[in-house]
JSON list of C-alpha atoms in Angstrom, two decimals:
[
{"chain": "C", "resi": 1, "resn": "MET", "atom": "CA", "xyz": [-32.94, -30.76, -73.71]},
{"chain": "C", "resi": 2, "resn": "LEU", "atom": "CA", "xyz": [-35.83, -29.03, -75.13]},
{"chain": "C", "resi": 3, "resn": "ALA", "atom": "CA", "xyz": [-38.21, -29.48, -71.92]},
{"chain": "C", "resi": 4, "resn": "GLU", "atom": "CA", "xyz": [-35.39, -28.22, -69.83]},
{"chain": "C", "resi": 5, "resn": "GLN", "atom": "CA", "xyz": [-35.14, -25.15, -72.05]},
{"chain": "C", "resi": 6, "resn": "LEU", "atom": "CA", "xyz": [-38.97, -24.42, -71.94]},
{"chain": "C", "resi": 7, "resn": "LEU", "atom": "CA", "xyz": [-38.85, -24.89, -68.22]},
{"chain": "C", "resi": 8, "resn": "ARG", "atom": "CA", "xyz": [-35.87, -22.38, -67.60]},
{"chain": "C", "resi": 9, "resn": "LEU", "atom": "CA", "xyz": [-37.67, -19.86, -69.93]},
{"chain": "C", "resi": 10, "resn": "THR", "atom": "CA", "xyz": [-40.80, -20.15, -68.14]},
{"chain": "C", "resi": 11, "resn": "ARG", "atom": "CA", "xyz": [-38.99, -19.41, -64.64]},
{"chain": "C", "resi": 12, "resn": "ARG", "atom": "CA", "xyz": [-37.26, -16.61, -66.15]},
{"chain": "C", "resi": 13, "resn": "LEU", "atom": "CA", "xyz": [-40.44, -15.09, -67.48]},
{"chain": "C", "resi": 14, "resn": "HIS", "atom": "CA", "xyz": [-42.03, -15.65, -64.01]},
{"chain": "C", "resi": 15, "resn": "ARG", "atom": "CA", "xyz": [-39.14, -13.98, -62.20]},
{"chain": "C", "resi": 16, "resn": "ILE", "atom": "CA", "xyz": [-39.27, -10.94, -64.79]},
{"chain": "C", "resi": 17, "resn": "GLN", "atom": "CA", "xyz": [-43.15, -10.74, -64.33]},
{"chain": "C", "resi": 18, "resn": "SER", "atom": "CA", "xyz": [-43.01, -10.87, -60.60]},
{"chain": "C", "resi": 19, "resn": "ARG", "atom": "CA", "xyz": [-40.24, -8.15, -60.59]},
{"chain": "C", "resi": 20, "resn": "GLN", "atom": "CA", "xyz": [-42.72, -6.10, -62.95]},
{"chain": "C", "resi": 21, "resn": "LEU", "atom": "CA", "xyz": [-45.73, -6.74, -60.60]},
{"chain": "C", "resi": 22, "resn": "GLU", "atom": "CA", "xyz": [-44.13, -6.10, -57.25]},
{"chain": "C", "resi": 23, "resn": "PRO", "atom": "CA", "xyz": [-44.30, -2.19, -57.49]},
{"chain": "C", "resi": 24, "resn": "ILE", "atom": "CA", "xyz": [-48.13, -2.50, -58.34]},
{"chain": "C", "resi": 25, "resn": "GLY", "atom": "CA", "xyz": [-48.59, -4.80, -55.32]},
{"chain": "C", "resi": 26, "resn": "ILE", "atom": "CA", "xyz": [-50.10, -7.83, -56.69]},
{"chain": "C", "resi": 27, "resn": "THR", "atom": "CA", "xyz": [-48.68, -11.51, -57.41]},
{"chain": "C", "resi": 28, "resn": "PRO", "atom": "CA", "xyz": [-48.78, -13.42, -60.67]},
{"chain": "C", "resi": 29, "resn": "ALA", "atom": "CA", "xyz": [-51.37, -15.59, -59.59]},
{"chain": "C", "resi": 30, "resn": "GLN", "atom": "CA", "xyz": [-53.75, -12.61, -58.63]},
{"chain": "C", "resi": 31, "resn": "PHE", "atom": "CA", "xyz": [-53.08, -11.07, -61.75]},
{"chain": "C", "resi": 32, "resn": "ARG", "atom": "CA", "xyz": [-54.25, -14.03, -63.52]},
{"chain": "C", "resi": 33, "resn": "LEU", "atom": "CA", "xyz": [-57.32, -14.20, -61.59]},
{"chain": "C", "resi": 34, "resn": "LEU", "atom": "CA", "xyz": [-58.05, -10.60, -62.27]},
{"chain": "C", "resi": 35, "resn": "ARG", "atom": "CA", "xyz": [-57.63, -11.16, -65.89]},
{"chain": "C", "resi": 36, "resn": "THR", "atom": "CA", "xyz": [-60.00, -14.05, -65.73]},
{"chain": "C", "resi": 37, "resn": "VAL", "atom": "CA", "xyz": [-62.75, -12.26, -63.86]},
{"chain": "C", "resi": 38, "resn": "ALA", "atom": "CA", "xyz": [-62.30, -9.49, -66.41]},
{"chain": "C", "resi": 39, "resn": "SER", "atom": "CA", "xyz": [-63.02, -11.97, -69.27]},
{"chain": "C", "resi": 40, "resn": "TYR", "atom": "CA", "xyz": [-66.38, -12.83, -68.16]},
{"chain": "C", "resi": 41, "resn": "ASP", "atom": "CA", "xyz": [-69.50, -10.88, -69.56]},
{"chain": "C", "resi": 42, "resn": "ALA", "atom": "CA", "xyz": [-71.11, -11.37, -66.18]},
{"chain": "C", "resi": 43, "resn": "ALA", "atom": "CA", "xyz": [-69.67, -11.86, -62.74]},
{"chain": "C", "resi": 44, "resn": "PRO", "atom": "CA", "xyz": [-68.33, -15.32, -62.49]},
{"chain": "C", "resi": 45, "resn": "ARG", "atom": "CA", "xyz": [-68.96, -17.62, -59.35]},
{"chain": "C", "resi": 46, "resn": "MET", "atom": "CA", "xyz": [-65.84, -18.96, -57.35]},
{"chain": "C", "resi": 47, "resn": "ALA", "atom": "CA", "xyz": [-66.60, -22.44, -58.94]},
{"chain": "C", "resi": 48, "resn": "ASP", "atom": "CA", "xyz": [-66.18, -21.09, -62.44]},
{"chain": "C", "resi": 49, "resn": "LEU", "atom": "CA", "xyz": [-62.90, -19.28, -61.51]},
{"chain": "C", "resi": 50, "resn": "ALA", "atom": "CA", "xyz": [-61.61, -22.62, -60.14]},
{"chain": "C", "resi": 51, "resn": "GLN", "atom": "CA", "xyz": [-62.59, -24.53, -63.01]},
{"chain": "C", "resi": 52, "resn": "ARG", "atom": "CA", "xyz": [-61.21, -21.92, -65.63]},
{"chain": "C", "resi": 53, "resn": "LEU", "atom": "CA", "xyz": [-57.84, -21.46, -63.90]},
{"chain": "C", "resi": 54, "resn": "ASP", "atom": "CA", "xyz": [-57.70, -25.32, -63.08]},
{"chain": "C", "resi": 55, "resn": "VAL", "atom": "CA", "xyz": [-56.97, -24.96, -59.55]},
{"chain": "C", "resi": 56, "resn": "VAL", "atom": "CA", "xyz": [-58.94, -25.94, -56.12]},
{"chain": "C", "resi": 57, "resn": "PRO", "atom": "CA", "xyz": [-61.80, -23.72, -55.07]},
{"chain": "C", "resi": 58, "resn": "ARG", "atom": "CA", "xyz": [-59.66, -23.05, -51.84]},
{"chain": "C", "resi": 59, "resn": "ALA", "atom": "CA", "xyz": [-56.76, -21.50, -54.02]},
{"chain": "C", "resi": 60, "resn": "VAL", "atom": "CA", "xyz": [-59.70, -19.15, -55.61]},
{"chain": "C", "resi": 61, "resn": "THR", "atom": "CA", "xyz": [-60.64, -18.05, -52.36]},
{"chain": "C", "resi": 62, "resn": "THR", "atom": "CA", "xyz": [-57.27, -17.41, -51.09]},
{"chain": "C", "resi": 63, "resn": "LEU", "atom": "CA", "xyz": [-56.79, -14.97, -54.20]},
{"chain": "C", "resi": 64, "resn": "VAL", "atom": "CA", "xyz": [-60.14, -13.63, -54.04]},
{"chain": "C", "resi": 65, "resn": "ASP", "atom": "CA", "xyz": [-59.52, -12.51, -50.25]},
{"chain": "C", "resi": 66, "resn": "ALA", "atom": "CA", "xyz": [-56.36, -10.55, -50.96]},
{"chain": "C", "resi": 67, "resn": "LEU", "atom": "CA", "xyz": [-57.90, -8.85, -54.14]},
{"chain": "C", "resi": 68, "resn": "GLU", "atom": "CA", "xyz": [-60.90, -8.04, -52.23]},
{"chain": "C", "resi": 69, "resn": "ALA", "atom": "CA", "xyz": [-58.69, -6.58, -49.25]},
{"chain": "C", "resi": 70, "resn": "SER", "atom": "CA", "xyz": [-56.98, -4.36, -51.98]},
{"chain": "C", "resi": 71, "resn": "GLY", "atom": "CA", "xyz": [-60.31, -3.32, -53.46]},
{"chain": "C", "resi": 72, "resn": "ARG", "atom": "CA", "xyz": [-59.69, -4.80, -56.79]},
{"chain": "C", "resi": 73, "resn": "VAL", "atom": "CA", "xyz": [-62.66, -7.24, -56.70]},
{"chain": "C", "resi": 74, "resn": "ARG", "atom": "CA", "xyz": [-65.72, -7.55, -54.48]},
{"chain": "C", "resi": 75, "resn": "ARG", "atom": "CA", "xyz": [-68.15, -10.30, -53.74]},
{"chain": "C", "resi": 76, "resn": "ALA", "atom": "CA", "xyz": [-71.55, -10.06, -54.55]},
{"chain": "C", "resi": 77, "resn": "PRO", "atom": "CA", "xyz": [-74.86, -12.23, -53.96]},
{"chain": "C", "resi": 78, "resn": "ASP", "atom": "CA", "xyz": [-76.18, -13.85, -56.88]},
{"chain": "C", "resi": 79, "resn": "PRO", "atom": "CA", "xyz": [-79.88, -12.73, -57.62]},
{"chain": "C", "resi": 80, "resn": "ASP", "atom": "CA", "xyz": [-80.97, -16.21, -58.53]},
{"chain": "C", "resi": 81, "resn": "SER", "atom": "CA", "xyz": [-79.44, -18.03, -55.33]},
{"chain": "C", "resi": 82, "resn": "ARG", "atom": "CA", "xyz": [-78.77, -16.97, -51.91]},
{"chain": "C", "resi": 83, "resn": "ARG", "atom": "CA", "xyz": [-75.95, -19.71, -51.74]},
{"chain": "C", "resi": 84, "resn": "VAL", "atom": "CA", "xyz": [-73.91, -18.38, -54.72]},
{"chain": "C", "resi": 85, "resn": "VAL", "atom": "CA", "xyz": [-71.48, -15.58, -54.33]},
{"chain": "C", "resi": 86, "resn": "ARG", "atom": "CA", "xyz": [-70.37, -13.79, -57.52]},
{"chain": "C", "resi": 87, "resn": "ILE", "atom": "CA", "xyz": [-66.88, -11.94, -58.03]},
{"chain": "C", "resi": 88, "resn": "GLU", "atom": "CA", "xyz": [-67.05, -8.52, -59.61]},
{"chain": "C", "resi": 89, "resn": "ILE", "atom": "CA", "xyz": [-64.10, -6.50, -60.77]},
{"chain": "C", "resi": 90, "resn": "THR", "atom": "CA", "xyz": [-64.21, -2.82, -59.26]},
{"chain": "C", "resi": 91, "resn": "ASP", "atom": "CA", "xyz": [-62.89, 0.13, -60.96]},
{"chain": "C", "resi": 92, "resn": "GLU", "atom": "CA", "xyz": [-59.66, -0.19, -58.98]},
{"chain": "C", "resi": 93, "resn": "GLY", "atom": "CA", "xyz": [-59.33, -3.61, -60.48]},
{"chain": "C", "resi": 94, "resn": "ARG", "atom": "CA", "xyz": [-59.89, -2.24, -64.15]},
{"chain": "C", "resi": 95, "resn": "ALA", "atom": "CA", "xyz": [-57.21, 0.37, -63.33]},
{"chain": "C", "resi": 96, "resn": "THR", "atom": "CA", "xyz": [-54.61, -2.31, -61.99]},
{"chain": "C", "resi": 97, "resn": "LEU", "atom": "CA", "xyz": [-55.38, -4.38, -65.13]},
{"chain": "C", "resi": 98, "resn": "ARG", "atom": "CA", "xyz": [-54.49, -1.45, -67.32]},
{"chain": "C", "resi": 99, "resn": "SER", "atom": "CA", "xyz": [-51.15, -1.06, -65.32]},
{"chain": "C", "resi": 100, "resn": "LEU", "atom": "CA", "xyz": [-50.47, -4.53, -65.47]},
{"chain": "C", "resi": 101, "resn": "ARG", "atom": "CA", "xyz": [-50.98, -5.07, -69.09]},
{"chain": "C", "resi": 102, "resn": "SER", "atom": "CA", "xyz": [-47.99, -2.54, -69.43]},
{"chain": "C", "resi": 103, "resn": "ALA", "atom": "CA", "xyz": [-45.94, -4.55, -66.89]},
{"chain": "C", "resi": 104, "resn": "ARG", "atom": "CA", "xyz": [-46.56, -7.59, -68.87]},
{"chain": "C", "resi": 105, "resn": "ARG", "atom": "CA", "xyz": [-45.65, -6.23, -72.20]},
{"chain": "C", "resi": 106, "resn": "ALA", "atom": "CA", "xyz": [-42.38, -4.83, -70.75]},
{"chain": "C", "resi": 107, "resn": "ALA", "atom": "CA", "xyz": [-41.62, -8.33, -69.38]},
{"chain": "C", "resi": 108, "resn": "ALA", "atom": "CA", "xyz": [-42.35, -10.05, -72.63]},
{"chain": "C", "resi": 109, "resn": "GLU", "atom": "CA", "xyz": [-40.19, -7.41, -74.31]},
{"chain": "C", "resi": 110, "resn": "GLU", "atom": "CA", "xyz": [-37.25, -8.23, -72.05]},
{"chain": "C", "resi": 111, "resn": "ILE", "atom": "CA", "xyz": [-37.60, -12.15, -72.75]},
{"chain": "C", "resi": 112, "resn": "LEU", "atom": "CA", "xyz": [-37.86, -11.47, -76.72]},
{"chain": "C", "resi": 113, "resn": "ALA", "atom": "CA", "xyz": [-35.21, -8.81, -76.76]},
{"chain": "C", "resi": 114, "resn": "PRO", "atom": "CA", "xyz": [-32.67, -11.16, -78.56]},
{"chain": "C", "resi": 115, "resn": "LEU", "atom": "CA", "xyz": [-34.93, -12.39, -81.19]},
{"chain": "C", "resi": 116, "resn": "THR", "atom": "CA", "xyz": [-35.44, -10.75, -84.45]},
{"chain": "C", "resi": 117, "resn": "THR", "atom": "CA", "xyz": [-38.93, -9.90, -86.00]},
{"chain": "C", "resi": 118, "resn": "ASP", "atom": "CA", "xyz": [-38.75, -12.94, -88.08]},
{"chain": "C", "resi": 119, "resn": "GLN", "atom": "CA", "xyz": [-37.54, -15.06, -85.25]},
{"chain": "C", "resi": 120, "resn": "ARG", "atom": "CA", "xyz": [-40.42, -13.69, -83.15]},
{"chain": "C", "resi": 121, "resn": "ALA", "atom": "CA", "xyz": [-42.98, -14.77, -85.90]},
{"chain": "C", "resi": 122, "resn": "VAL", "atom": "CA", "xyz": [-41.62, -18.24, -85.99]},
{"chain": "C", "resi": 123, "resn": "LEU", "atom": "CA", "xyz": [-41.76, -18.50, -82.11]},
{"chain": "C", "resi": 124, "resn": "GLY", "atom": "CA", "xyz": [-45.14, -17.22, -82.09]},
{"chain": "C", "resi": 125, "resn": "GLY", "atom": "CA", "xyz": [-46.23, -19.93, -84.72]},
{"chain": "C", "resi": 126, "resn": "LEU", "atom": "CA", "xyz": [-44.70, -22.82, -82.84]},
{"chain": "C", "resi": 127, "resn": "LEU", "atom": "CA", "xyz": [-45.91, -21.62, -79.31]},
{"chain": "C", "resi": 128, "resn": "SER", "atom": "CA", "xyz": [-49.55, -21.38, -80.95]},
{"chain": "C", "resi": 129, "resn": "ALA", "atom": "CA", "xyz": [-49.02, -24.97, -82.47]},
{"chain": "C", "resi": 130, "resn": "LEU", "atom": "CA", "xyz": [-48.17, -26.29, -79.06]},
{"chain": "C", "resi": 131, "resn": "VAL", "atom": "CA", "xyz": [-50.94, -24.64, -77.15]},
{"chain": "C", "resi": 132, "resn": "ASP", "atom": "CA", "xyz": [-53.45, -25.32, -79.95]},
{"chain": "C", "resi": 133, "resn": "GLY", "atom": "CA", "xyz": [-52.61, -28.92, -79.96]},
{"chain": "C", "resi": 134, "resn": "MET", "atom": "CA", "xyz": [-52.75, -29.56, -76.29]},
{"chain": "C", "resi": 135, "resn": "PRO", "atom": "CA", "xyz": [-55.70, -31.56, -75.35]},
{"chain": "C", "resi": 136, "resn": "GLU", "atom": "CA", "xyz": [-58.48, -29.93, -73.00]},
{"chain": "C", "resi": 137, "resn": "ARG", "atom": "CA", "xyz": [-58.17, -30.78, -69.47]},
{"chain": "C", "resi": 138, "resn": "HIS", "atom": "CA", "xyz": [-61.52, -31.49, -67.54]},
{"chain": "C", "resi": 139, "resn": "CYS", "atom": "CA", "xyz": [-61.60, -31.14, -64.04]}
]
């Protein structure tokens, strides 16, 4: 029963987030990739992104293609290796992230609206315990 509730909540959050992201012209997967690129100190390689996102490299290529076409990221040559391509976030990508953070907060607020402040704190603690207790996955 609990697993089913978690799955239903996840699907609902995904639907709400997709609805919030649609006017910005970005998918949840593209948002996740954009956030991940922005989290690196230096421009990551495609392989770095695939590993961090726990997806196959081809999935990263497809997402980068779409984000590059919209001007949110760009491919850049690696200064140390001609065969390596790095992914850089653009100014447009940073502006999109700012907009998306607002959309994400609105989606979370919609999901959490029925909860009191105390219930939100308890839920946050429980979710942290679940996330922190998960074993690391290695690709």
